[in-house]
Coordinates of C-alpha atoms and ligand atoms in Angstrom, one line a residue:
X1 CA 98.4 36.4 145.0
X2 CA 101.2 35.1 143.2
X3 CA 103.0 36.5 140.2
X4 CA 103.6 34.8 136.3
X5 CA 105.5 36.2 134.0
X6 CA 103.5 34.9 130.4
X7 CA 104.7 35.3 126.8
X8 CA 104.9 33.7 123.7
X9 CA 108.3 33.3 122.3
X10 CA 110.2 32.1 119.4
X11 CA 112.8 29.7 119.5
X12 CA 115.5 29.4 119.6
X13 CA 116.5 33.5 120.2
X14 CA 113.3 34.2 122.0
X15 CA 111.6 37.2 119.8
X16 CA 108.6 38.2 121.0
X17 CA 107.8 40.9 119.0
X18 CA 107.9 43.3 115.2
X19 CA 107.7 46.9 115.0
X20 CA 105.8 47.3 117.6
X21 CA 103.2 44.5 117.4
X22 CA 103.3 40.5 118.0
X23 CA 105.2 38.7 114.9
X24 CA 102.4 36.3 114.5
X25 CA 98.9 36.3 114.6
X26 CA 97.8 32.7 116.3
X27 CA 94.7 32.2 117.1
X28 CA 94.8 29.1 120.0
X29 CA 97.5 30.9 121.9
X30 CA 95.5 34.5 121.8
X31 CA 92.7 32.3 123.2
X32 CA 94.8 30.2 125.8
X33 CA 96.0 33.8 127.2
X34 CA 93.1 34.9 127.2
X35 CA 91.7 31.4 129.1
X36 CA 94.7 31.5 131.1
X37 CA 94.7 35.2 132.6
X38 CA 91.2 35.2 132.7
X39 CA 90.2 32.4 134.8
X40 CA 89.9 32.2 138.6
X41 CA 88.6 29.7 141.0
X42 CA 86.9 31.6 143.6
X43 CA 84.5 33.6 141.4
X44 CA 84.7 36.6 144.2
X45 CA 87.9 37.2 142.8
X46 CA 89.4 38.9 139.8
X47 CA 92.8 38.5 138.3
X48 CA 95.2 41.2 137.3
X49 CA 97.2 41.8 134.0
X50 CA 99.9 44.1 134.3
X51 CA 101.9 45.9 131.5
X52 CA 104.3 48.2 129.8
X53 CA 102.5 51.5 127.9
X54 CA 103.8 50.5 124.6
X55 CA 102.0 47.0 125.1
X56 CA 99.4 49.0 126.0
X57 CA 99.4 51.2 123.0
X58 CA 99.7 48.3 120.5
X59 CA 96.7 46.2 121.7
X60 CA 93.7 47.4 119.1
X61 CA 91.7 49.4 120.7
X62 CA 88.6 47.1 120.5
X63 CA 90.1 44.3 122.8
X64 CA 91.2 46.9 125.7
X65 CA 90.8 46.8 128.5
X66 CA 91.5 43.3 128.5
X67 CA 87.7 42.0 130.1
X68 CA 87.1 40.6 133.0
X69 CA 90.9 41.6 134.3
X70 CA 92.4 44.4 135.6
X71 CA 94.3 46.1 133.7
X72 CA 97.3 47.8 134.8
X73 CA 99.6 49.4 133.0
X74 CA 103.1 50.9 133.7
X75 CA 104.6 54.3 132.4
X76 CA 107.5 56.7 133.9
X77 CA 105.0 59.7 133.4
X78 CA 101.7 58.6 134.9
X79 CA 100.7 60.0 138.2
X80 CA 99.7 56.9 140.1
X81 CA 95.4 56.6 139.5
X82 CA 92.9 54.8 139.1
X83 CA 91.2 55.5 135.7
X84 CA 88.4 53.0 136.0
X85 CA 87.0 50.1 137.6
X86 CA 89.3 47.9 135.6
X87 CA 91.9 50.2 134.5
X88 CA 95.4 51.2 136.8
X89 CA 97.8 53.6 136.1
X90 CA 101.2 53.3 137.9
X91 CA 104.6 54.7 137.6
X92 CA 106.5 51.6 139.2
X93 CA 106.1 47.9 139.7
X94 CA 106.2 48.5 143.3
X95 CA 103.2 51.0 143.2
X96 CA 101.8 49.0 140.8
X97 CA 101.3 46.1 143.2
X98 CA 100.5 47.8 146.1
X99 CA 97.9 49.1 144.6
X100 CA 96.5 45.9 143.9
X101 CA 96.6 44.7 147.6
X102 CA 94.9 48.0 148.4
X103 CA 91.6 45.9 148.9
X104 CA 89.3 48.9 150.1
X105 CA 89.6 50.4 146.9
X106 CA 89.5 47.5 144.6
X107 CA 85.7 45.2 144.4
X108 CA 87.1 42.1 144.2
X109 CA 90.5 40.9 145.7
X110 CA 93.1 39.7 143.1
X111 CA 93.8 36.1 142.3
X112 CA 96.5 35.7 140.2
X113 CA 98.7 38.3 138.4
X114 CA 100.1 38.0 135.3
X115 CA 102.9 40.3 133.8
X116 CA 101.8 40.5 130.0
X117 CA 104.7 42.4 128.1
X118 CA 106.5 43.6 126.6
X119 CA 110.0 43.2 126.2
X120 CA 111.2 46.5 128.3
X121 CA 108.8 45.1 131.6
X122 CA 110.1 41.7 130.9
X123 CA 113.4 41.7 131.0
X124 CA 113.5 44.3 134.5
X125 CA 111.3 41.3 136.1
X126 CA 112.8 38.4 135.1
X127 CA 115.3 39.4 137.6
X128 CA 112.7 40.4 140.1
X129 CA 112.2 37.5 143.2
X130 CA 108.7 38.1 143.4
X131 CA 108.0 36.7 140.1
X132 CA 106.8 33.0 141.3
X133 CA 106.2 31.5 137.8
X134 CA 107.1 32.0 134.1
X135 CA 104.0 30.3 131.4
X136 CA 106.4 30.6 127.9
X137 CA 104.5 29.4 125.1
X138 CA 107.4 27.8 123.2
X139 CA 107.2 28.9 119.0
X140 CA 109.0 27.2 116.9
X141 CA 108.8 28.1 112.8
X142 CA 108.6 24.8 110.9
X143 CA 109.4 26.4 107.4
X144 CA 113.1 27.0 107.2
X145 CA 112.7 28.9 103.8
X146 CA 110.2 31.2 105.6
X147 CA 111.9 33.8 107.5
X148 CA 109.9 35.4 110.6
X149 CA 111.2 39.5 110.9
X150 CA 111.7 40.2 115.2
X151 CA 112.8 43.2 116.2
X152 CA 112.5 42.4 119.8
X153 CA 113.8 39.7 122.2
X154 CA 113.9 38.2 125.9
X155 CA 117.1 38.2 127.7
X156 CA 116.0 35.4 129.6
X157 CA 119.2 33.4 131.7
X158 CA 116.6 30.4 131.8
X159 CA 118.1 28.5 128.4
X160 CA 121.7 29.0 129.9
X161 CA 123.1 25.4 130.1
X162 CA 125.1 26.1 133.7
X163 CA 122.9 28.3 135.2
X164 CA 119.8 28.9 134.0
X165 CA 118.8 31.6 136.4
X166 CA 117.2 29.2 138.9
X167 CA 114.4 28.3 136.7
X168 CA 113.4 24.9 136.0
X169 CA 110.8 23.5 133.7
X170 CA 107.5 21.7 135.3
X171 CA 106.1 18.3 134.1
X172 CA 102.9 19.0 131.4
X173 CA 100.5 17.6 134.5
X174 CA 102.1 20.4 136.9
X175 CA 100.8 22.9 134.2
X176 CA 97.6 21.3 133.7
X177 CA 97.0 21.9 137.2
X178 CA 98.3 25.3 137.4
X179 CA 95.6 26.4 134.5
X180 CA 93.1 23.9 135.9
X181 CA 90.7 21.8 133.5
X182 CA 88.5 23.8 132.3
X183 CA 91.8 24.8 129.7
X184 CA 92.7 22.3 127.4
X185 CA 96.4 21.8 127.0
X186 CA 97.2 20.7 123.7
X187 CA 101.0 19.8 122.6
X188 CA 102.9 20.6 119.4
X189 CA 99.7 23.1 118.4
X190 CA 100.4 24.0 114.7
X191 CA 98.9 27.1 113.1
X192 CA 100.5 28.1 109.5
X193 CA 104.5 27.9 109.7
X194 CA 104.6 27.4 113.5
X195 CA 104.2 25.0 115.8
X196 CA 103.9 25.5 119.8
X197 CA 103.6 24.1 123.1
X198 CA 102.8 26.2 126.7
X199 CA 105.2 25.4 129.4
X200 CA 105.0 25.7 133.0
X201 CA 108.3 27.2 134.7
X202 CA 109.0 27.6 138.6
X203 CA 112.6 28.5 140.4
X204 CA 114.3 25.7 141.6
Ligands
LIG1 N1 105.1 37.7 122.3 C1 104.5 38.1 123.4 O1 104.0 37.3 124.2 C2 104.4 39.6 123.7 C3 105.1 40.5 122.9 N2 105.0 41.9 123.1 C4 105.7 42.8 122.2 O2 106.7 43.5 123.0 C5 106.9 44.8 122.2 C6 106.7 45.9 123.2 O3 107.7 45.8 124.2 P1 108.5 47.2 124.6 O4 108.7 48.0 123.4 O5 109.7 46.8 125.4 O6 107.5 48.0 125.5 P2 106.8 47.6 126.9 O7 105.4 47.1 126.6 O8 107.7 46.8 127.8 O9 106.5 49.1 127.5 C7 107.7 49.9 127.7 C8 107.2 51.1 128.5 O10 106.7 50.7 129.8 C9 107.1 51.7 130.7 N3 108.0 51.1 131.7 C10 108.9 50.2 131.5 N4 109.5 49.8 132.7 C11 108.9 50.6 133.6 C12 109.1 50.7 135.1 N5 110.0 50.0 135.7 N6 108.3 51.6 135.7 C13 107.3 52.3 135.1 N7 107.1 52.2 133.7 C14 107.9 51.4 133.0 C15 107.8 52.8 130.0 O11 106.7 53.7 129.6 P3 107.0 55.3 129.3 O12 107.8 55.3 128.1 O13 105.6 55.8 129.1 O14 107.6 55.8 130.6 C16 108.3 52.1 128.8 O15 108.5 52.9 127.7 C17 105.9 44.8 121.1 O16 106.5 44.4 119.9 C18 104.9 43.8 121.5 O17 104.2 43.2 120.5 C19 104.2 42.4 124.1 C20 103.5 41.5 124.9 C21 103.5 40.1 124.8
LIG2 C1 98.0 37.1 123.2 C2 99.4 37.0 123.0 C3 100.2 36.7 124.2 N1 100.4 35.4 124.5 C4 101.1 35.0 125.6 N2 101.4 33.8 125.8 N3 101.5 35.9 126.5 C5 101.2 37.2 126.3 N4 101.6 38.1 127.2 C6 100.5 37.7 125.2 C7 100.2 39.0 125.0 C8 99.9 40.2 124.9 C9 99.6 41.6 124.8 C10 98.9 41.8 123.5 C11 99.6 42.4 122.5 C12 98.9 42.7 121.3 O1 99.5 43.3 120.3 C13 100.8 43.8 120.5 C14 97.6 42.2 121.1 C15 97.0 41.5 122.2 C16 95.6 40.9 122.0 C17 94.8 40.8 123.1 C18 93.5 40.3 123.0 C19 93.1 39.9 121.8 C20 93.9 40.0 120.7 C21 95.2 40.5 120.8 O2 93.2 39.5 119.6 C22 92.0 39.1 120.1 O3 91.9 39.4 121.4 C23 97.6 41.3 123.4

């Protein structure tokens, strides 16, 4: 299955996060990851979100597990288990995807996986050559007297004028097919003081 990296970031210093939690509460995007990670085309399959324990931790209890994914999330102190049908434990990225290509003990086989957050799993995969895509939904705040508090940022090489890590933008129709058309792609979404588009990034 291949591997995206997907996150919603504010420009132009890529925060993705407060204290904790997301800066910004927007409704579309919450729905388009949802869409997004959710979605598969052979309905025998399943798709897999994977991410940090503090990510973990701050998504209200009501909405975890995610549904209809599984759900694997990364710590230094878990023993490596299976909590329940949809829930992984796993002490490493490594053990963390082998145990998804493990198919005797998983029901379905996985379709996609997505790396969800946060900031800490990130930017240690970023790096990582198994990582085949990057979905960045790009925020931008259109209220220059309305400050938006971050605590926490990508390090991503990707904006980098020379080098840019080896990551390259795709067209709008390349990410329409990636998410396929059952999810509408809308541009320049606006939602209080922000306004954002999803982009579509592959290595060169
Ligand atoms: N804007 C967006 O799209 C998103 C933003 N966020 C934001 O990101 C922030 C959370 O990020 P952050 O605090 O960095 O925490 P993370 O969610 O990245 O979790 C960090 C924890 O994951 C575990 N971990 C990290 N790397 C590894 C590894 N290689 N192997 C095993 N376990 C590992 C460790 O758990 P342990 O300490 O237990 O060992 C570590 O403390 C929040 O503000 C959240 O809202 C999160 C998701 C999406
Ligand atoms: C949903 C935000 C998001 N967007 C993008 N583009 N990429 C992402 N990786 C994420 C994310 C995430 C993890 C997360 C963190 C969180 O609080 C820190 C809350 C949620 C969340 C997950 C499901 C929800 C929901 C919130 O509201 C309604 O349903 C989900």
């Amino acid at each position: 299955p291949t591997i995206s990296i997907i996150v919603a970031a504010l420009k132009p210093n890529l925060g993705i996060g407060y204290q904790g939690k997301l800066p910004w509460r927007l409704r579309k995007e919450i729905k388009y990851f949802k869409d997004i990670t959710t979605q598969v085309k052979n309905h025998d399959h399943i798709n897999a979100v994977i991410m940090g324990r503090r990510t973990w931790d701050s998504i209200p209890n009501k909405f975890k597990p995610l549904p209809n994914r599984i759900n694997v999330v990364l710590s230094r102190s878990f023993k490596n288990e299976i909590i329940d049908s949809n829930v992984i434990h796993a002490n490493s990225i490594d053990v963390a995807l082998n145990q998804l290509s493990n198919k005797d003990q998983l029901k379905k086989s996985i379709e996609r996986i997505f790396i969800i957050g946060g900031a800490e799993i990130y930017n240690e995969l970023i790096h990582d050559s198994r990582i085949d895509h990057l979905l960045i939904t790009e925020v931008e705040n259109s209220n220059k007297d309305h400050q938006v508090p971050i605590d926490t940022f990508l390090n991503f090489p990707i904006y980098d004028s020379n080098n840019n890590g080896g990551w390259i933008k795709s067209s709008k129709s390349e990410l329409q097919e990636f998410a396929g058309d059952d999810i509408s792609i809308e541009d320049d979404i606006k939602e209080g003081d922000f306004v954002y588009n999803y982009t579509l990034w592959k290595r060169k």
